[in-house]
């Protein structure tokens, strides 16, 4: 009987099972060889044995020894220990940071609590100070009225008071509420400050520090014409701008002329305001003048009026009211860079398209101002610190956010007089009083713009329109006073050196002149007209424009203030 060969099977992957199965296979092969005796071993049998043995050897070689496993375990234990230590250290740091954060939060809460307490104390002190200031102001006014009554026997009217050119009051002195005389106006420089950070930093200074800051800026300008000039006083206005007064009018003009050398040293966004002098021209046909084409209108006006104002400059041209488009003729505001030119046009009239039109002084103080934040009169929204009031219902929210403004059935409530109407209604008692004051000031305003004597003495032949140049080649801004020489001493020999006689020659019975002892600060009206002087009274068109401007609708709030001529 023939002997069967051992069957080849699939070798297991695990080396121990592989070794067991290979051993069994070799045992069966050995029994087969013993039975076959002299027969040769088949090729397939030998090949299977060799491949099984070789596969087992490879598996055994891939098995790591004990030392390798021990080293790997030791390394893993070391790494785990290091990681645990790092984790513990990180946890300790986190605990420390949490503790510090808790301490910081506690200190912050304490500071906030202290800040609230100080804020409450400050509010109480401010309220008390305001009450005291009001009481003192009332006593001062009563004392002044009593003194004037005893001195002259007559009380001053509001028209006579409003006719004066007043200055804005200081933020630091609540008692400084009286109108400044014209001599102070002619020595004042207004510096516009448009950067909020600069406004805040200047507001933190008291008047003495503020004056020192301005003097230091002038001294560090490096300009030999102004570096030795010292200001007389410096106040910050409610708007954040600076009001600087000099000792003489000539100092004011020099500082204004070289403003570019020192204004930037006051802070970011600071610039000296160059004043303009307005003239109100009545009866201009609305179809004949397009104020949007400013340069063309300016050139035409200067060309037609060159015989009277050969070296004039114009900074602004605009209609008095917004309703000019609905009229055939209306009033125009023209602002000149020099008061002499404005006064000349007031005397001679304005020539436009071959026709002469009546002119009068335009005074910005004769305007009705209403704040659309608190709804009160006398200031605008950018200067208001009071609580916001609605113009429809008098509640503490903005008028544009009122939910009942479109509902006509809801009763209105005035935030000023508490009447049943809007805050800007013509039925308001407070508004009627303000309008009476405005009209009184309009009727009693001066006829001419004030002209400092130092400016009146300069020969107009030496001035230029637009950009001026001094002999040194320095560029001077338009509208700024020039230091160009006027008449020589020989030309002045015919003039009287007596201050009394010189004052008598300048004074005009129909003008508002205030002579002073200082030659540099004398105020005069530069008329220079060869025509008979006309007595200008408010025309019918001017009064109609004044009243019609107050009738415009208030449905939208695109600005924070309202005035008679619609100009901020």
XYZ file of C-alpha atoms in Angstrom:
568
model
C 0.000 0.000 0.000
C 1.387 3.384 -0.954
C 2.191 5.901 1.771
C 0.407 9.304 1.518
C 2.340 12.596 1.749
C 1.692 15.062 4.573
C -0.735 17.814 3.535
C 0.552 21.443 3.291
C -1.456 23.896 5.326
C -1.499 27.671 5.790
C 1.067 28.741 8.380
C -0.386 30.714 11.352
C 0.656 34.325 11.912
C 1.524 33.785 15.578
C 5.021 32.276 15.833
C 4.183 29.798 18.618
C 1.308 28.270 16.678
C 3.536 28.312 13.598
C 6.240 26.390 15.471
C 3.709 23.827 16.749
C 2.219 23.271 13.314
C 5.675 23.081 11.675
C 6.829 20.520 14.270
C 3.789 18.350 13.574
C 4.424 18.638 9.830
C 8.078 17.637 10.223
C 7.066 14.647 12.373
C 4.637 13.434 9.700
C 7.303 13.943 7.037
C 9.804 11.904 9.023
C 7.317 9.019 9.317
C 6.722 9.222 5.579
C 10.433 9.032 4.842
C 10.850 5.986 7.110
C 8.037 4.174 5.378
C 9.274 5.061 1.915
C 12.820 3.850 2.743
C 14.789 3.942 -0.502
C 12.396 6.214 -2.370
C 13.591 9.778 -2.971
C 12.003 12.663 -1.055
C 9.532 14.533 -3.270
C 10.382 18.093 -4.310
C 7.148 19.577 -3.012
C 7.681 18.035 0.413
C 11.196 19.409 0.726
C 10.077 22.832 -0.518
C 7.218 23.000 1.996
C 9.508 22.099 4.904
C 12.071 24.716 3.873
C 9.509 27.489 3.462
C 7.826 26.718 6.786
C 11.173 26.699 8.603
C 12.288 29.948 6.907
C 9.012 31.670 7.776
C 9.356 30.624 11.422
C 12.928 31.924 11.543
C 11.812 35.339 10.183
C 9.059 35.587 12.759
C 11.463 34.735 15.569
C 13.957 37.349 14.351
C 11.267 40.058 14.403
C 10.387 39.352 18.023
C 12.170 41.910 20.311
C 14.263 40.596 23.095
C 13.686 41.277 26.786
C 16.340 44.003 27.078
C 14.819 46.014 24.252
C 11.403 45.789 25.806
C 12.866 46.803 29.162
C 14.574 49.853 27.661
C 11.388 50.901 25.899
C 9.393 50.586 29.099
C 11.952 52.583 31.045
C 11.944 55.350 28.428
C 8.157 55.463 28.422
C 8.122 55.714 32.214
C 10.615 58.598 32.115
C 8.608 60.512 29.523
C 5.412 59.972 31.503
C 7.100 61.320 34.625
C 8.338 64.434 32.801
C 4.896 65.033 31.325
C 3.292 64.699 34.753
C 5.741 67.214 36.254
C 5.077 69.678 33.402
C 1.344 69.270 33.882
C 1.635 69.938 37.613
C 3.746 73.036 36.967
C 1.243 74.326 34.410
C -1.599 73.730 36.859
C 0.284 75.673 39.540
C 0.804 78.580 37.137
C -2.877 78.557 36.170
C -3.850 78.591 39.835
C -1.516 81.566 40.431
C -2.940 83.477 37.455
C -6.487 82.804 38.601
C -5.599 84.080 42.040
C -4.016 87.230 40.603
C -7.042 87.783 38.343
C -9.342 87.458 41.336
C -7.265 90.023 43.259
C -7.245 92.381 40.272
C -11.000 92.072 39.860
C -11.489 92.822 43.525
C -9.273 95.910 43.329
C -11.089 97.047 40.163
C -14.441 96.702 41.865
C -13.157 98.733 44.794
C -11.889 101.459 42.452
C -15.195 101.492 40.570
C -17.033 101.821 43.854
C -14.745 104.674 44.906
C -15.166 106.307 41.483
C -18.943 106.186 41.790
C -18.728 107.737 45.228
C -16.435 110.510 43.969
C -18.702 111.053 40.971
C -21.693 111.465 43.234
C -19.745 113.900 45.379
C -18.630 115.813 42.273
C -22.187 116.051 40.975
C -23.384 117.319 44.324
C -20.559 119.878 44.455
C -21.220 120.959 40.858
C -24.908 121.406 41.563
C -24.138 123.402 44.676
C -21.602 125.495 42.742
C -24.145 126.133 39.982
C -26.721 127.279 42.496
C -24.185 129.552 44.137
C -23.127 130.938 40.754
C -26.714 131.686 39.783
C -27.317 133.423 43.071
C -24.139 135.482 42.711
C -25.006 136.390 39.118
C -28.455 137.499 40.172
C -26.961 139.667 42.899
C -24.403 141.107 40.466
C -27.097 141.950 37.929
C -29.269 143.531 40.583
C -26.325 145.557 41.880
C -25.395 146.682 38.383
C -28.960 147.629 37.514
C -29.243 149.570 40.754
C -25.959 151.366 40.085
C -26.941 152.284 36.532
C -30.354 153.427 37.704
C -28.803 155.665 40.342
C -26.229 156.980 37.888
C -28.373 157.752 34.856
C -31.904 157.557 36.188
C -32.971 155.362 33.262
C -32.834 151.624 32.738
C -31.014 150.188 29.725
C -33.156 148.424 27.155
C -32.337 145.026 25.744
C -31.737 146.585 22.348
C -28.916 148.735 23.727
C -27.367 145.726 25.421
C -27.718 143.381 22.434
C -26.216 145.970 20.108
C -22.806 145.467 21.729
C -20.398 142.938 20.251
C -20.149 140.437 23.082
C -17.633 137.682 23.532
C -18.290 134.135 24.573
C -17.712 133.557 28.262
C -14.947 131.569 29.844
C -15.461 127.993 30.975
C -13.492 128.657 34.172
C -15.163 131.861 35.398
C -18.968 131.606 35.700
C -19.162 135.264 36.776
C -17.735 136.468 33.461
C -21.149 136.787 31.790
C -21.116 140.479 30.845
C -20.689 141.742 27.315
C -17.152 142.734 26.407
C -16.627 146.281 25.104
C -15.636 146.740 21.439
C -12.026 147.483 22.384
C -11.691 143.918 23.690
C -13.287 142.513 20.556
C -10.621 144.221 18.449
C -7.865 142.628 20.559
C -9.270 139.094 20.430
C -8.016 136.080 18.469
C -10.239 133.004 18.190
C -8.441 129.682 17.696
C -10.658 126.899 16.369
C -9.872 123.481 17.895
C -11.383 120.541 16.005
C -9.544 117.606 17.632
C -11.464 116.153 20.635
C -8.260 115.072 22.386
C -6.810 118.570 22.071
C -10.042 120.080 23.404
C -9.944 117.752 26.411
C -6.273 118.452 27.153
C -6.806 122.226 26.948
C -9.925 122.022 29.111
C -7.867 120.365 31.845
C -5.741 123.544 32.145
C -6.708 126.535 34.249
C -6.598 130.010 32.620
C -3.102 130.728 33.935
C -1.683 127.474 32.543
C -3.585 128.029 29.303
C -2.083 131.505 28.903
C 1.400 130.123 29.585
C 0.797 127.406 26.985
C -0.144 129.990 24.345
C 2.795 132.261 25.224
C 5.144 129.286 24.968
C 3.764 128.373 21.537
C 4.317 131.937 20.309
C 7.819 132.089 21.788
C 8.842 128.769 20.212
C 7.577 129.798 16.772
C 11.022 131.057 15.767
C 9.476 134.146 14.140
C 11.271 137.314 15.160
C 8.125 139.390 14.617
C 6.062 137.589 17.254
C 8.383 135.623 19.564
C 8.470 138.440 22.149
C 4.706 139.086 22.178
C 2.864 138.092 25.366
C -0.879 137.594 25.503
C -3.060 139.387 28.046
C -5.464 136.496 28.730
C -6.553 133.132 27.341
C -9.904 131.434 27.934
C -11.471 128.293 26.543
C -14.984 128.735 25.182
C -17.864 126.322 25.625
C -17.315 125.073 22.083
C -13.731 124.084 22.950
C -12.169 126.954 20.976
C -9.689 129.380 22.524
C -10.273 133.099 23.040
C -6.912 134.901 23.183
C -6.703 138.622 23.981
C -3.601 140.699 23.373
C -2.478 143.919 25.007
C -2.846 145.985 21.820
C -4.600 145.696 18.499
C -1.280 145.713 16.658
C -0.176 142.610 18.594
C -3.402 140.894 17.583
C -2.861 141.713 13.915
C 0.748 140.501 13.941
C -0.173 137.226 15.657
C -3.027 136.693 13.222
C -0.762 137.418 10.243
C 1.888 134.892 11.329
C -0.601 132.369 12.689
C 0.884 129.513 10.658
C 4.080 129.733 12.733
C 2.476 129.141 16.142
C -1.097 127.815 15.826
C -0.014 124.182 15.301
C 1.983 124.296 18.557
C -1.245 124.663 20.550
C -2.315 121.132 19.639
C -3.565 118.951 16.828
C -6.411 120.511 14.865
C -5.832 124.096 16.116
C -6.146 126.943 13.602
C -6.615 130.700 13.951
C -10.002 131.919 12.754
C -9.752 134.736 10.234
C -12.798 137.001 10.801
C -15.071 138.146 8.013
C -17.291 141.205 7.805
C -20.780 140.654 6.449
C -22.999 142.908 4.380
C -26.690 142.258 3.740
C -27.737 143.215 0.193
C -31.497 143.569 -0.368
C -33.565 143.085 -3.508
C -31.227 140.860 -5.554
C -33.122 138.960 -8.245
C -32.850 135.259 -7.466
C -32.486 134.391 -11.152
C -29.488 136.688 -11.578
C -27.165 135.121 -8.992
C -26.049 131.500 -8.623
C -24.252 131.285 -5.280
C -23.041 127.765 -6.108
C -20.671 129.347 -8.654
C -18.842 131.240 -5.925
C -15.709 132.185 -7.859
C -17.631 133.573 -10.839
C -20.007 135.559 -8.621
C -17.112 136.884 -6.531
C -15.126 138.003 -9.574
C -18.158 139.718 -11.112
C -18.978 141.562 -7.877
C -15.386 142.725 -7.398
C -15.136 143.828 -11.025
C -18.321 145.908 -10.944
C -17.465 147.517 -7.577
C -13.761 148.092 -8.277
C -14.119 151.920 -8.284
C -15.088 151.802 -4.589
C -13.237 148.695 -3.326
C -10.258 148.154 -5.670
C -8.411 145.718 -3.383
C -11.268 143.881 -1.683
C -11.550 140.184 -0.912
C -14.748 138.144 -0.531
C -14.911 134.907 1.478
C -18.608 133.992 1.300
C -21.719 134.652 -0.785
C -25.072 133.134 0.173
C -28.795 133.785 0.393
C -30.238 134.941 3.689
C -33.032 132.342 3.764
C -33.627 128.881 2.370
C -36.851 129.980 0.691
C -35.107 132.250 -1.816
C -35.985 129.908 -4.711
C -39.698 130.628 -4.247
C -39.182 134.396 -4.516
C -38.391 136.676 -7.408
C -36.012 138.738 -5.245
C -34.335 138.102 -1.910
C -31.468 139.245 0.318
C -27.870 138.086 -0.126
C -25.104 137.872 2.478
C -21.628 138.891 1.281
C -18.705 138.551 3.696
C -15.582 140.629 3.055
C -12.096 139.998 4.391
C -11.590 143.630 5.529
C -14.000 145.808 7.513
C -13.094 148.877 5.454
C -14.445 147.258 2.280
C -17.647 146.164 4.003
C -18.212 149.673 5.382
C -17.559 151.174 1.954
C -20.216 148.951 0.378
C -22.651 149.872 3.168
C -22.157 153.523 2.222
C -21.998 153.285 -1.558
C -24.320 150.329 -2.115
C -23.515 147.189 -4.108
C -23.420 147.353 -7.891
C -24.720 144.162 -9.499
C -25.438 143.866 -13.204
C -25.423 147.633 -13.605
C -27.853 148.307 -10.750
C -27.183 149.683 -7.248
C -28.731 147.790 -4.326
C -29.222 148.985 -0.759
C -26.866 147.392 1.794
C -26.628 147.205 5.550
C -24.420 145.551 8.143
C -24.973 141.834 8.673
C -24.554 140.894 12.347
C -24.478 137.196 13.218
C -25.466 137.947 16.791
C -28.927 138.959 15.514
C -29.946 135.338 15.051
C -32.377 133.051 16.797
C -30.552 129.962 18.031
C -32.370 126.920 19.352
C -30.662 123.746 20.530
C -32.302 120.640 19.109
C -30.841 118.565 21.934
C -32.371 120.242 25.003
C -34.739 122.496 22.943
C -33.655 125.658 24.799
C -32.580 128.901 23.152
C -29.262 130.702 23.062
C -26.896 127.868 22.099
C -26.484 124.985 19.649
C -26.277 121.235 20.080
C -22.481 120.951 19.886
C -22.183 123.109 23.022
C -25.056 121.521 24.951
C -24.385 119.521 28.112
C -27.990 119.401 29.313
C -30.345 116.440 29.240
C -31.770 115.607 25.821
C -35.429 116.588 25.409
C -37.872 115.657 22.678
C -39.383 118.540 20.732
C -42.680 116.666 20.367
C -43.410 115.176 23.804
C -40.719 116.770 26.062
C -39.502 113.322 27.160
C -35.826 112.460 27.626
C -35.048 111.219 24.121
C -34.061 112.748 20.791
C -36.812 114.211 18.643
C -35.884 112.004 15.702
C -36.471 108.927 17.892
C -39.938 109.956 19.083
C -42.484 107.212 18.425
C -45.490 109.560 18.370
C -44.142 112.333 16.141
C -46.071 111.035 13.113
C -49.306 110.617 15.076
C -51.099 113.956 14.894
C -53.770 112.820 17.350
C -51.292 112.614 20.249
C -51.127 115.924 22.168
C -47.823 117.761 21.903
C -45.882 119.162 24.836
C -43.324 121.948 24.677
C -40.083 121.267 26.538
C -39.730 124.995 27.330
C -43.098 126.503 28.274
C -44.932 123.150 28.785
C -47.631 124.248 26.328
C -49.509 121.904 23.994
C -47.349 122.469 20.920
C -43.915 121.539 19.557
C -40.829 123.149 21.043
C -40.256 125.188 17.844
C -43.852 126.368 17.454
C -44.514 130.079 16.946
C -47.138 129.800 19.694
C -44.426 129.172 22.302
C -44.122 131.993 24.827
C -40.376 131.487 25.196
C -39.927 131.629 21.433
C -41.869 134.872 21.194
C -39.636 136.392 23.859
C -36.499 135.263 22.034
C -37.842 136.635 18.755
C -38.505 139.977 20.429
C -34.901 140.058 21.634
C -33.597 139.174 18.169
C -35.671 141.875 16.493
C -34.577 144.426 19.090
C -30.937 143.526 18.531
C -31.502 143.664 14.761
C -32.929 147.165 15.000
C -30.232 148.452 17.368
C -27.143 146.928 15.792
C -24.355 149.317 14.713
C -24.329 150.711 11.203
C -20.684 149.926 10.453
C -18.152 147.260 11.301
C -15.558 148.337 13.845
C -12.143 149.067 12.358
C -8.970 149.129 14.502
C -6.960 152.320 14.071
C -3.836 150.395 13.091
C -5.762 148.802 10.206
C -7.388 152.068 9.168
C -3.983 153.765 8.936
C -2.640 151.263 6.408
C -2.803 152.547 2.854
C -5.037 150.304 0.794
C -2.725 150.755 -2.178
C -0.227 148.495 -0.424
C -2.684 145.665 0.122
C -3.386 142.835 -2.306
C -6.418 140.654 -2.923
C -5.961 136.985 -2.077
C -2.350 136.063 -1.228
C -0.093 138.937 -0.148
C 3.679 139.043 -0.042
C 5.861 141.190 2.163
C 9.190 142.601 1.015
C 10.891 139.540 2.484
C 8.828 137.277 0.214
C 6.749 135.834 3.049
C 3.279 134.622 2.017
C 0.408 136.037 4.051
C -3.010 134.379 4.268
C -6.006 136.055 2.702
C -7.942 138.140 5.158
C -5.030 138.478 7.608
C -3.763 141.983 8.452
C -0.629 142.978 6.599
C 2.504 144.574 8.022
C 3.191 146.370 4.760
C 4.219 150.008 5.318
C 1.585 152.684 4.966
C 2.139 156.370 4.448
C 5.557 157.782 5.217
C 6.221 160.249 8.008
C 6.470 163.065 5.482
C 2.971 162.312 4.224
C 1.653 162.534 7.765
C 3.117 165.943 8.595
C -0.153 167.613 7.744
C -2.007 165.662 10.402
C -2.513 166.983 13.878
C -0.473 165.244 16.584
C -3.009 166.124 19.256
C -4.954 163.042 20.434
C -7.916 165.283 21.180
C -8.059 166.830 17.722
C -7.384 163.531 16.031
C -10.243 161.925 17.994
C -12.573 164.785 17.056
C -11.845 164.273 13.370
C -12.603 160.569 13.515
C -15.822 160.647 15.520
C -18.976 160.564 13.438
C -22.238 161.454 15.233
C -24.100 158.646 13.477
C -21.609 155.881 14.194
C -20.714 153.709 17.166
C -17.140 154.749 17.897
C -15.352 154.199 21.162
C -12.150 156.274 21.415
C -9.488 155.095 23.829
C -6.251 156.581 25.089
C -3.991 154.119 23.284
C -3.297 154.976 19.654
C -2.940 151.289 18.782
C -6.327 150.480 20.280
C -8.365 153.363 18.893
C -11.596 152.380 17.149
C -12.908 154.261 14.164
C -15.386 153.836 11.364
C -13.647 154.152 8.018
C -16.401 155.664 5.898
C -14.519 157.446 3.149
C -17.667 158.163 1.127
C -18.074 161.270 -0.958
C -21.835 160.826 -1.305
C -24.449 162.152 1.114
C -24.907 159.577 3.865
C -28.167 157.639 3.753
C -30.000 156.688 6.919
C -30.624 152.978 6.408
C -33.635 151.503 8.134
C -34.661 147.835 8.043
C -36.484 147.352 4.765
C -39.759 145.528 4.314
C -37.995 142.674 2.508
C -35.510 142.279 5.343
C -38.257 142.061 7.942
C -40.250 139.675 5.748
C -37.182 137.487 5.300
C -36.617 137.547 9.046
C -40.186 136.392 9.729
C -40.482 133.987 6.788
C -37.349 132.151 7.806
C -39.008 131.139 11.047
C -41.880 129.466 9.169
C -39.815 126.663 7.647
C -40.921 123.117 8.600
C -39.195 121.170 11.313
C -40.104 117.643 10.240
C -36.475 116.638 9.733
C -33.480 117.178 11.990
C -30.352 117.320 9.929
C -28.689 119.937 12.117
C -28.361 120.617 15.813
C -29.244 124.314 15.706
C -31.604 126.769 14.092
C -31.010 130.445 13.442
C -32.607 133.232 11.499
C -30.284 133.094 8.510
C -29.892 129.301 8.560
C -26.139 129.510 8.888
C -24.243 127.726 11.649
